[in-house]
Tab-separated table of C-alpha atoms in Angstrom:
chain	number	residue	atom	x	y	z
O	1	UNK	CA	8.177	187.614	260.672
O	2	UNK	CA	10.008	188.504	263.850
O	3	UNK	CA	13.331	190.256	263.945
O	4	UNK	CA	16.356	188.130	264.807
O	5	UNK	CA	17.241	188.500	268.476
O	6	UNK	CA	20.486	190.192	269.381
O	7	UNK	CA	23.231	187.557	269.492
O	8	UNK	CA	24.684	188.192	272.935
O	9	UNK	CA	24.138	191.013	275.436
O	10	UNK	CA	27.703	192.305	275.097
O	11	UNK	CA	27.553	192.545	271.330
O	12	UNK	CA	25.219	195.506	271.248
O	13	UNK	CA	27.671	197.753	273.013
O	14	UNK	CA	30.359	196.664	270.568
O	15	UNK	CA	28.457	197.598	267.456
O	16	UNK	CA	28.884	200.651	265.303
O	17	UNK	CA	31.826	202.322	263.723
O	18	UNK	CA	34.824	203.786	265.439
O	19	UNK	CA	37.193	206.606	264.645
O	20	UNK	CA	40.840	205.566	264.748
O	21	UNK	CA	43.840	207.764	265.448
O	22	UNK	CA	47.499	206.752	265.575
O	23	UNK	CA	50.512	208.338	267.242
O	24	UNK	CA	53.494	207.775	264.964
O	25	UNK	CA	55.932	209.135	267.557
O	26	UNK	CA	54.941	206.433	270.049
O	27	UNK	CA	54.923	203.606	267.483
O	28	UNK	CA	57.683	200.995	267.925
O	29	UNK	CA	57.057	199.224	264.617
O	30	UNK	CA	56.135	195.826	266.066
O	31	UNK	CA	53.500	195.336	263.350
O	32	UNK	CA	50.766	194.021	265.649
O	33	UNK	CA	48.191	196.381	264.147
O	34	UNK	CA	48.848	195.107	260.618
O	35	UNK	CA	48.589	191.549	261.903
O	36	UNK	CA	45.210	192.211	263.482
O	37	UNK	CA	43.621	194.637	261.019
O	38	UNK	CA	45.520	194.857	257.714
O	39	UNK	CA	42.562	196.675	256.128
O	40	UNK	CA	43.007	199.556	258.559
O	41	UNK	CA	46.745	199.753	259.253
O	42	UNK	CA	49.954	199.555	257.284
O	43	UNK	CA	53.635	200.158	258.070
O	44	UNK	CA	55.920	202.756	256.536
O	45	UNK	CA	58.400	201.022	254.250
O	46	UNK	CA	61.556	202.637	255.620
O	47	UNK	CA	61.032	202.287	259.359
O	48	UNK	CA	57.917	200.208	259.991
O	49	UNK	CA	56.052	203.071	261.624
O	50	UNK	CA	52.261	202.792	261.563
O	51	UNK	CA	50.252	204.230	258.675
O	52	UNK	CA	46.508	204.658	259.043
O	53	UNK	CA	44.711	203.434	255.925
O	54	UNK	CA	41.169	203.955	257.134
O	55	UNK	CA	40.316	206.294	260.010
O	56	UNK	CA	36.615	205.308	259.864
O	57	UNK	CA	36.652	201.562	259.224
O	58	UNK	CA	33.353	199.761	258.609
O	59	UNK	CA	31.562	198.304	261.629
O	60	UNK	CA	32.487	194.717	260.776
O	61	UNK	CA	36.145	195.563	261.394
O	62	UNK	CA	35.465	196.937	264.853
O	63	UNK	CA	36.624	193.899	266.808
O	64	UNK	CA	39.766	193.538	264.673
O	65	UNK	CA	40.566	197.193	265.345
O	66	UNK	CA	39.959	196.717	269.061
O	67	UNK	CA	42.380	193.757	269.013
O	68	UNK	CA	44.918	195.970	267.258
O	69	UNK	CA	44.517	198.609	269.955
O	70	UNK	CA	44.925	196.096	272.782
O	71	UNK	CA	47.863	194.402	271.053
O	72	UNK	CA	49.803	197.572	270.319
O	73	UNK	CA	52.827	197.297	272.615
O	74	UNK	CA	53.459	201.036	272.505
O	75	UNK	CA	49.866	202.175	273.129
O	76	UNK	CA	50.025	204.150	269.885
O	77	UNK	CA	46.443	203.567	268.662
O	78	UNK	CA	43.279	205.196	269.988
O	79	UNK	CA	39.669	204.521	269.032
O	80	UNK	CA	36.542	206.461	269.866
O	81	UNK	CA	32.935	205.708	269.009
O	82	UNK	CA	31.871	207.592	265.957
J	1	UNK	CA	50.252	195.975	300.976
J	2	UNK	CA	53.333	193.818	300.649
J	3	UNK	CA	56.741	195.169	301.477
J	4	UNK	CA	60.169	193.698	301.065
J	5	UNK	CA	60.536	192.967	304.766
J	6	UNK	CA	57.366	190.875	305.108
J	7	UNK	CA	57.983	188.302	302.449
J	8	UNK	CA	60.215	185.265	302.281
J	9	UNK	CA	62.405	185.115	299.203
J	10	UNK	CA	62.587	182.253	296.772
J	11	UNK	CA	65.624	182.085	294.524
J	12	UNK	CA	66.132	182.901	290.866
J	13	UNK	CA	66.278	180.815	288.783
J	14	UNK	CA	64.089	178.198	290.441
J	15	UNK	CA	64.293	174.585	289.229
J	16	UNK	CA	61.717	173.055	286.916
J	17	UNK	CA	59.418	170.347	288.268
J	18	UNK	CA	58.354	166.991	286.857
J	19	UNK	CA	56.685	168.397	283.733
J	20	UNK	CA	59.490	169.780	281.585
J	21	UNK	CA	57.104	172.089	279.716
J	22	UNK	CA	55.789	173.732	282.883
J	23	UNK	CA	57.303	176.848	284.476
J	24	UNK	CA	59.121	176.245	287.763
J	25	UNK	CA	56.567	175.069	290.375
J	26	UNK	CA	57.843	177.670	292.864
J	27	UNK	CA	56.899	180.448	290.458
J	28	UNK	CA	53.531	178.888	289.622
J	29	UNK	CA	52.919	178.750	293.370
J	30	UNK	CA	54.008	182.361	293.722
J	31	UNK	CA	51.454	183.392	291.096
J	32	UNK	CA	48.688	181.811	293.202
J	33	UNK	CA	49.886	182.855	296.649
J	34	UNK	CA	51.807	186.071	296.228
J	35	UNK	CA	51.928	187.183	292.601
J	36	UNK	CA	54.349	189.990	293.356
J	37	UNK	CA	56.933	188.597	295.734
J	38	UNK	CA	60.571	189.004	296.708
J	39	UNK	CA	63.153	186.784	295.069
J	40	UNK	CA	66.832	186.290	295.876
J	41	UNK	CA	69.480	186.755	293.188
J	42	UNK	CA	72.819	185.037	292.698
J	43	UNK	CA	74.783	187.823	294.398
J	44	UNK	CA	72.682	188.005	297.541
J	45	UNK	CA	70.659	190.941	296.254
J	46	UNK	CA	66.920	190.629	295.916
J	47	UNK	CA	64.237	192.091	293.702
J	48	UNK	CA	60.553	191.662	292.864
J	49	UNK	CA	59.305	188.609	290.991
J	50	UNK	CA	56.147	189.383	289.018
J	51	UNK	CA	54.182	186.354	287.875
J	52	UNK	CA	50.621	187.288	286.786
J	53	UNK	CA	49.715	188.099	283.192
J	54	UNK	CA	48.037	191.398	284.008
J	55	UNK	CA	50.933	192.649	286.143
J	56	UNK	CA	53.688	191.556	283.757
J	57	UNK	CA	51.918	193.245	280.877
J	58	UNK	CA	51.339	196.393	282.932
J	59	UNK	CA	55.011	196.739	283.897
J	60	UNK	CA	56.248	196.106	280.353
J	61	UNK	CA	53.994	198.895	279.074
J	62	UNK	CA	54.961	201.327	281.876
J	63	UNK	CA	57.738	203.828	281.237
J	64	UNK	CA	58.390	204.184	284.974
J	65	UNK	CA	60.300	200.923	284.524
J	66	UNK	CA	63.644	201.159	282.767
J	67	UNK	CA	65.609	198.645	280.690
J	68	UNK	CA	68.862	200.519	281.273
J	69	UNK	CA	71.306	198.689	283.586
J	70	UNK	CA	73.015	202.003	284.359
J	71	UNK	CA	70.101	202.785	286.676
J	72	UNK	CA	70.742	201.966	290.350
J	73	UNK	CA	69.030	198.790	291.514
J	74	UNK	CA	68.930	197.106	288.110
J	75	UNK	CA	68.674	193.355	288.779
J	76	UNK	CA	71.458	191.276	287.285
J	77	UNK	CA	70.667	187.566	287.043
J	78	UNK	CA	74.277	186.371	286.703
J	79	UNK	CA	77.707	187.930	287.178
J	80	UNK	CA	78.275	187.461	283.473
J	81	UNK	CA	75.177	189.495	282.620
J	82	UNK	CA	76.418	192.255	284.911
J	83	UNK	CA	79.707	192.324	283.026
J	84	UNK	CA	78.002	192.301	279.649
J	85	UNK	CA	75.164	194.676	280.329
J	86	UNK	CA	77.483	197.377	281.483
J	87	UNK	CA	79.612	197.272	278.344
J	88	UNK	CA	78.378	199.317	275.413
J	89	UNK	CA	74.683	198.473	275.108
J	90	UNK	CA	72.437	198.560	272.101
J	91	UNK	CA	68.773	199.540	272.043
J	92	UNK	CA	67.495	196.501	273.930
J	93	UNK	CA	69.148	197.908	277.073
J	94	UNK	CA	68.349	201.581	276.494
J	95	UNK	CA	65.217	203.622	277.145
J	96	UNK	CA	63.427	205.985	274.808
J	97	UNK	CA	64.169	208.262	273.097
J	98	UNK	CA	67.586	206.710	272.323
J	99	UNK	CA	66.086	203.198	272.212
J	100	UNK	CA	63.498	204.302	269.647
J	101	UNK	CA	66.047	206.131	267.517
J	102	UNK	CA	68.199	203.018	267.178
J	103	UNK	CA	65.346	200.533	266.900
J	104	UNK	CA	63.793	202.487	264.049
J	105	UNK	CA	66.924	201.910	262.009
J	106	UNK	CA	65.907	198.233	261.966
J	107	UNK	CA	62.113	198.169	262.080
J	108	UNK	CA	61.881	198.607	258.309
J	109	UNK	CA	63.620	195.259	257.884
J	110	UNK	CA	61.035	193.430	259.984
J	111	UNK	CA	57.717	194.866	258.836
J	112	UNK	CA	54.884	192.457	258.135
J	113	UNK	CA	55.207	193.065	254.385
J	114	UNK	CA	58.987	192.772	254.205
J	115	UNK	CA	58.869	189.588	256.253
J	116	UNK	CA	56.106	188.071	254.128
J	117	UNK	CA	58.258	188.648	251.035
J	118	UNK	CA	60.811	186.222	252.534
J	119	UNK	CA	58.363	183.321	252.460
J	120	UNK	CA	59.595	181.686	249.217
J	121	UNK	CA	63.211	181.866	250.380
J	122	UNK	CA	62.442	180.460	253.834
J	123	UNK	CA	60.367	177.691	252.233
J	124	UNK	CA	63.256	176.839	249.902
J	125	UNK	CA	65.753	176.679	252.787
J	126	UNK	CA	63.320	174.570	254.818
J	127	UNK	CA	62.819	172.079	252.001
J	128	UNK	CA	66.548	171.807	251.330
J	129	UNK	CA	67.281	171.102	254.989
J	130	UNK	CA	64.618	168.385	255.086
J	131	UNK	CA	65.961	166.911	251.813
J	132	UNK	CA	69.409	166.697	253.335
J	133	UNK	CA	68.228	165.422	256.714
J	134	UNK	CA	66.160	162.612	255.198
J	135	UNK	CA	68.595	161.655	252.435
J	136	UNK	CA	69.193	157.926	253.011
J	137	UNK	CA	68.356	158.247	256.698
J	138	UNK	CA	65.398	157.554	258.940
J	139	UNK	CA	66.672	159.189	262.098
J	140	UNK	CA	68.343	162.505	262.916
J	141	UNK	CA	68.900	165.107	265.593
J	142	UNK	CA	66.202	167.603	264.673
J	143	UNK	CA	68.029	170.402	266.509
J	144	UNK	CA	71.339	170.077	264.709
J	145	UNK	CA	70.012	169.106	261.288
J	146	UNK	CA	66.979	171.345	261.051
J	147	UNK	CA	65.841	173.603	263.881
J	148	UNK	CA	69.170	175.401	264.370
J	149	UNK	CA	70.354	175.779	260.747
J	150	UNK	CA	67.004	177.096	259.474
J	151	UNK	CA	66.865	180.384	261.427
J	152	UNK	CA	70.676	180.674	261.324
J	153	UNK	CA	70.645	180.601	257.526
J	154	UNK	CA	67.821	183.140	257.412
J	155	UNK	CA	69.361	185.646	259.829
J	156	UNK	CA	72.744	185.325	258.084
J	157	UNK	CA	71.037	186.155	254.814
J	158	UNK	CA	69.267	189.171	256.313
J	159	UNK	CA	72.339	190.528	258.087
J	160	UNK	CA	74.940	189.707	255.472
J	161	UNK	CA	76.858	187.279	257.702
J	162	UNK	CA	78.536	184.325	255.930
J	163	UNK	CA	76.775	181.161	257.058
J	164	UNK	CA	79.977	179.145	256.787
J	165	UNK	CA	81.040	180.860	260.040
J	166	UNK	CA	78.099	179.296	261.890
J	167	UNK	CA	80.195	176.949	264.058
J	168	UNK	CA	81.988	180.000	265.423
J	169	UNK	CA	79.035	182.242	266.146
J	170	UNK	CA	76.841	179.413	267.429
J	171	UNK	CA	79.584	178.439	269.873
J	172	UNK	CA	79.857	182.063	271.088
J	173	UNK	CA	76.095	182.211	271.368
J	174	UNK	CA	75.951	178.995	273.419
J	175	UNK	CA	78.515	180.356	275.860
J	176	UNK	CA	76.713	183.679	276.177
J	177	UNK	CA	73.375	181.997	276.886
J	178	UNK	CA	74.667	179.278	279.213
J	179	UNK	CA	73.683	179.931	282.816
J	180	UNK	CA	76.763	178.055	284.001
J	181	UNK	CA	79.338	179.966	281.940
J	182	UNK	CA	81.924	181.727	284.039
J	183	UNK	CA	82.308	185.466	283.803
J	184	UNK	CA	85.625	184.975	282.011
J	185	UNK	CA	84.034	182.652	279.452
J	186	UNK	CA	81.188	185.065	278.780
J	187	UNK	CA	83.419	188.108	278.498
J	188	UNK	CA	85.736	186.178	276.181
J	189	UNK	CA	82.901	184.885	273.962
J	190	UNK	CA	81.433	188.363	273.754
J	191	UNK	CA	84.822	189.853	272.873
J	192	UNK	CA	85.409	187.292	270.117
J	193	UNK	CA	81.941	187.771	268.676
J	194	UNK	CA	82.334	191.555	268.864
J	195	UNK	CA	85.668	191.408	267.069
J	196	UNK	CA	84.172	189.180	264.379
J	197	UNK	CA	81.047	191.281	263.752
J	198	UNK	CA	82.932	194.586	263.898
J	199	UNK	CA	85.465	193.373	261.330
J	200	UNK	CA	82.691	192.029	259.125
J	201	UNK	CA	80.785	195.297	259.436
J	202	UNK	CA	83.865	197.343	258.557
J	203	UNK	CA	84.395	195.153	255.485
J	204	UNK	CA	80.945	196.165	254.202
J	205	UNK	CA	82.261	199.676	253.538
J	206	UNK	CA	84.225	198.406	250.553
J	207	UNK	CA	82.147	195.334	249.767
J	208	UNK	CA	78.529	196.193	250.400
J	209	UNK	CA	75.740	193.650	249.920
J	210	UNK	CA	71.962	193.711	250.392
J	211	UNK	CA	72.159	192.892	254.097
J	212	UNK	CA	71.270	194.933	257.160
J	213	UNK	CA	74.901	195.475	258.224
J	214	UNK	CA	75.767	197.018	254.849
J	215	UNK	CA	72.730	199.241	254.927
J	216	UNK	CA	73.541	200.504	258.420
J	217	UNK	CA	77.099	201.251	257.301
J	218	UNK	CA	75.856	203.095	254.200
J	219	UNK	CA	73.456	205.105	256.340
J	220	UNK	CA	76.483	206.700	257.940
J	221	UNK	CA	74.837	207.598	261.264
J	222	UNK	CA	76.425	204.977	263.500
J	223	UNK	CA	79.926	203.978	264.509
J	224	UNK	CA	81.070	200.499	263.488
J	225	UNK	CA	80.887	199.334	267.110
J	226	UNK	CA	77.256	200.487	267.410
J	227	UNK	CA	76.339	198.588	264.253
J	228	UNK	CA	78.302	195.617	265.553
J	229	UNK	CA	76.321	195.669	268.809
J	230	UNK	CA	73.077	195.569	266.825
J	231	UNK	CA	74.484	192.803	264.637
J	232	UNK	CA	75.409	190.697	267.679
J	233	UNK	CA	71.947	191.102	269.125
J	234	UNK	CA	70.187	190.215	265.871
J	235	UNK	CA	72.476	187.290	265.136
J	236	UNK	CA	71.952	185.685	268.550
J	237	UNK	CA	68.295	186.583	269.009
J	238	UNK	CA	67.592	185.698	265.395
J	239	UNK	CA	68.594	182.083	265.616
J	240	UNK	CA	68.552	180.861	269.234
J	241	UNK	CA	64.919	181.694	269.896
J	242	UNK	CA	63.361	180.283	266.727
J	243	UNK	CA	65.641	177.231	266.808
J	244	UNK	CA	64.539	176.328	270.309
J	245	UNK	CA	60.893	177.061	269.650
J	246	UNK	CA	60.961	174.817	266.571
J	247	UNK	CA	62.432	171.764	268.280
J	248	UNK	CA	60.444	172.215	271.495
J	249	UNK	CA	57.237	172.681	269.488
J	250	UNK	CA	57.748	169.403	267.663
J	251	UNK	CA	58.422	167.655	270.969
J	252	UNK	CA	55.317	169.187	272.564
J	253	UNK	CA	53.214	168.081	269.594
J	254	UNK	CA	54.605	164.543	269.718
J	255	UNK	CA	53.718	164.439	273.424
J	256	UNK	CA	50.172	165.656	272.690
J	257	UNK	CA	48.996	163.282	269.936
J	258	UNK	CA	45.459	164.680	269.774
J	259	UNK	CA	46.814	168.150	269.177
J	260	UNK	CA	49.241	166.807	266.590
J	261	UNK	CA	46.399	164.998	264.832
J	262	UNK	CA	44.381	168.213	264.813
J	263	UNK	CA	47.250	170.100	263.229
J	264	UNK	CA	47.913	167.393	260.652
J	265	UNK	CA	44.228	167.493	259.723
J	266	UNK	CA	44.177	171.305	259.600
J	267	UNK	CA	47.497	172.580	258.243
J	268	UNK	CA	45.781	175.908	257.536
J	269	UNK	CA	45.543	176.312	261.310
J	270	UNK	CA	49.343	176.360	261.673
J	271	UNK	CA	49.577	180.127	262.408
J	272	UNK	CA	47.103	179.710	265.298
J	273	UNK	CA	49.013	176.641	266.481
J	274	UNK	CA	52.233	178.659	266.484
J	275	UNK	CA	50.618	181.235	268.799
J	276	UNK	CA	49.543	178.557	271.271
J	277	UNK	CA	52.967	176.929	271.175
J	278	UNK	CA	54.572	180.326	271.818
J	279	UNK	CA	52.297	180.772	274.830
J	280	UNK	CA	52.598	177.238	276.168
J	281	UNK	CA	56.387	176.951	275.789
J	282	UNK	CA	57.391	180.555	276.698
J	283	UNK	CA	61.073	179.807	276.168
J	284	UNK	CA	62.480	183.049	277.655
J	285	UNK	CA	62.649	181.154	280.904
J	286	UNK	CA	64.708	183.606	282.959
J	287	UNK	CA	62.140	186.326	282.411
J	288	UNK	CA	62.629	189.976	281.484
J	289	UNK	CA	64.296	192.458	283.816
J	290	UNK	CA	63.535	196.104	284.530
J	291	UNK	CA	64.195	198.611	287.299
J	292	UNK	CA	61.692	201.160	288.620
J	293	UNK	CA	62.862	204.737	288.096
J	294	UNK	CA	59.810	206.165	289.874
J	295	UNK	CA	57.579	204.689	292.563
J	296	UNK	CA	54.844	202.654	290.890
J	297	UNK	CA	51.883	200.686	292.221
J	298	UNK	CA	51.463	197.395	290.402
J	299	UNK	CA	48.725	194.943	291.355
J	300	UNK	CA	48.392	196.510	294.820
J	301	UNK	CA	52.115	196.456	295.591
J	302	UNK	CA	54.211	199.598	295.673
J	303	UNK	CA	57.457	199.204	293.797
J	304	UNK	CA	59.884	201.908	294.832
J	305	UNK	CA	62.243	203.769	292.550
J	306	UNK	CA	65.518	201.855	292.489
J	307	UNK	CA	63.899	198.433	292.999
J	308	UNK	CA	64.403	195.766	290.352
J	309	UNK	CA	61.744	193.510	288.891
J	310	UNK	CA	61.867	190.168	287.092
J	311	UNK	CA	58.884	189.667	284.817
J	312	UNK	CA	58.257	185.955	284.612
J	313	UNK	CA	56.835	185.574	281.102
J	314	UNK	CA	56.259	181.828	281.437
J	315	UNK	CA	54.024	182.034	284.510
J	316	UNK	CA	52.206	185.016	282.987
J	317	UNK	CA	51.430	182.929	279.914
J	318	UNK	CA	50.222	180.107	282.175
J	319	UNK	CA	47.903	182.423	284.130
J	320	UNK	CA	44.501	180.699	284.339
J	321	UNK	CA	42.789	184.037	284.784
J	322	UNK	CA	43.830	184.901	281.259
J	323	UNK	CA	44.017	181.431	279.679
J	324	UNK	CA	41.628	178.950	281.344
J	325	UNK	CA	43.272	175.538	281.611
J	326	UNK	CA	46.563	177.224	280.797
J	327	UNK	CA	48.651	174.139	281.632
J	328	UNK	CA	47.086	172.304	278.658
J	329	UNK	CA	48.303	172.656	275.091
J	330	UNK	CA	45.156	173.565	273.134
J	331	UNK	CA	45.852	174.660	269.587
J	332	UNK	CA	42.333	176.057	269.202
J	333	UNK	CA	42.305	178.333	272.247
J	334	UNK	CA	42.144	182.122	272.249
J	335	UNK	CA	45.817	183.030	272.630
J	336	UNK	CA	45.468	186.774	272.213
J	337	UNK	CA	47.847	188.941	274.224
J	338	UNK	CA	50.286	186.201	275.140
J	339	UNK	CA	53.598	187.637	276.250
J	340	UNK	CA	56.052	185.280	274.545
J	341	UNK	CA	57.469	188.240	272.578
J	342	UNK	CA	57.244	190.575	275.565
J	343	UNK	CA	55.176	193.766	275.483
J	344	UNK	CA	55.810	197.496	275.531
J	345	UNK	CA	58.198	199.356	273.251
J	346	UNK	CA	60.838	196.629	273.608
J	347	UNK	CA	58.523	193.929	272.259
J	348	UNK	CA	60.418	191.567	269.962
J	349	UNK	CA	61.474	193.332	266.788
J	350	UNK	CA	61.744	190.073	264.852
J	351	UNK	CA	58.376	188.588	265.789
J	352	UNK	CA	56.944	188.596	262.242
J	353	UNK	CA	60.042	186.686	261.111
J	354	UNK	CA	59.888	184.258	264.048
J	355	UNK	CA	56.220	183.549	263.343
J	356	UNK	CA	56.829	182.976	259.651
J	357	UNK	CA	59.817	180.693	260.260
J	358	UNK	CA	57.878	178.647	262.811
J	359	UNK	CA	54.829	178.407	260.586
J	360	UNK	CA	56.836	177.206	257.593
J	361	UNK	CA	59.025	174.879	259.668
J	362	UNK	CA	56.133	173.138	261.431
J	363	UNK	CA	53.832	172.936	258.409
J	364	UNK	CA	56.587	171.553	256.165
J	365	UNK	CA	57.964	169.059	258.692
J	366	UNK	CA	54.537	167.607	259.444
J	367	UNK	CA	53.569	167.471	255.766
J	368	UNK	CA	56.783	165.861	254.572
J	369	UNK	CA	57.311	163.510	257.524
J	370	UNK	CA	53.926	161.902	258.225
J	371	UNK	CA	55.591	159.236	260.393
J	372	UNK	CA	57.612	161.690	262.499
J	373	UNK	CA	58.177	160.313	265.988
J	374	UNK	CA	60.538	160.471	268.932
J	375	UNK	CA	63.486	158.077	268.532
J	376	UNK	CA	64.449	158.015	272.227
J	377	UNK	CA	62.410	157.701	275.427
J	378	UNK	CA	60.929	161.061	276.411
J	379	UNK	CA	62.766	160.823	279.741
J	380	UNK	CA	66.083	160.857	277.863
J	381	UNK	CA	65.494	164.128	276.016
J	382	UNK	CA	68.049	166.676	277.310
J	383	UNK	CA	66.184	169.871	278.203
J	384	UNK	CA	67.938	173.232	278.275
J	385	UNK	CA	67.349	173.985	281.948
J	386	UNK	CA	70.902	175.332	281.998
J	387	UNK	CA	70.335	177.961	279.290
J	388	UNK	CA	68.763	181.413	279.305
J	389	UNK	CA	66.572	180.310	276.400
J	390	UNK	CA	64.713	177.064	277.082
J	391	UNK	CA	64.426	174.205	274.621
J	392	UNK	CA	66.195	170.918	274.044
J	393	UNK	CA	69.904	170.403	273.434
J	394	UNK	CA	69.172	167.535	271.093
J	395	UNK	CA	66.040	165.884	269.708
J	396	UNK	CA	66.477	162.469	268.162
J	397	UNK	CA	63.524	161.831	265.878
J	398	UNK	CA	62.702	159.106	263.378
J	399	UNK	CA	60.288	158.966	260.402
């Protein structure tokens, strides 16, 4: 039996887990992170500021987290490979 | 590198072309030929017109560009906006940290979770409006009987504004958003709306309810006039935008039968359809305005401190580099990072609510009115080319 080929060239670089950090001071409460990755982000009840639920989300959430990062209007989310 | 002296100005606003859904052809052309170009304003001043997705997004996220009209060089699009923007502003026309301080007093009311909890109520209002619209009738003006009352009822509920006053505040709102209103008319409408909201807000001291105005009063951190300014903003922004998106979306779907058929066959795809309609219709047709407070290089052009910019959201959302075949309504496309709600720290506060209202409105209308169709020739539909927020003044539909 042969191993399944990698799906697309770009996918390999996108694999693996990431470490997420948020900057609550920068957050403007637009909720884009919760829209994109509700498993990883939440909003504080009183003022909508970002809450990090999972700083080391599983690999399958990586692209959702990357969408959250790119969608954050305030640039308040950072990810690094972990 | 382009400079102000080298380029020939077009004017703002530019007229729409033959397709009423398309951004003005002059601005589409500008995006191809000179994506950051000079544009002439009503008062003879000029500023930069920014038309590409990447550049618009970059400026909106860049704190070297200010939203505060007190800064020299801020571009005013009408004399009325000059008059209004220099009276006491609320957070939409302030920069951080003051902007953030005020905005955070409201963000808790528009979180994803809080908004989602409104679904049953919005569904109930939607169904009641459709019941009333269809009662014994087979034709109606979708704007007046559905698209406008739905978000008006919802924002009144959230703010604690009595809906029975809707004729008054909708009339003020129309005057404030009409490009052709005189300065006197705009100042007068703003004064009347201010007086109304301030009095209502003050009344919440003794008669509090569950609404946002009451909560801001109880919080005790803001003067009545500051709360009133927020209330005016939320009341206008909360109903004009969603109302116009709803009616224009239905029209766009009726004009694109294959897309409509797709949506009817896949009602679960309504949230994705809403995103594409937001992108395709980009109703904030006058664009967003900022002024550079430091020199900044954007897309190869140096924008000097004190120079104004107009960020043309509609051409940005029709940028083929970002959305291939952008001039086509395609409910299945990748719509990520569209700019219909803006970007940066001023990005629309009410976007979760707008999305939910649009989703419920479109899904329910299409489900309950399977024969929905235009009741007048398309050429006779009156488009809102004369308003700051695009849409249709009236939409006669039959079912």
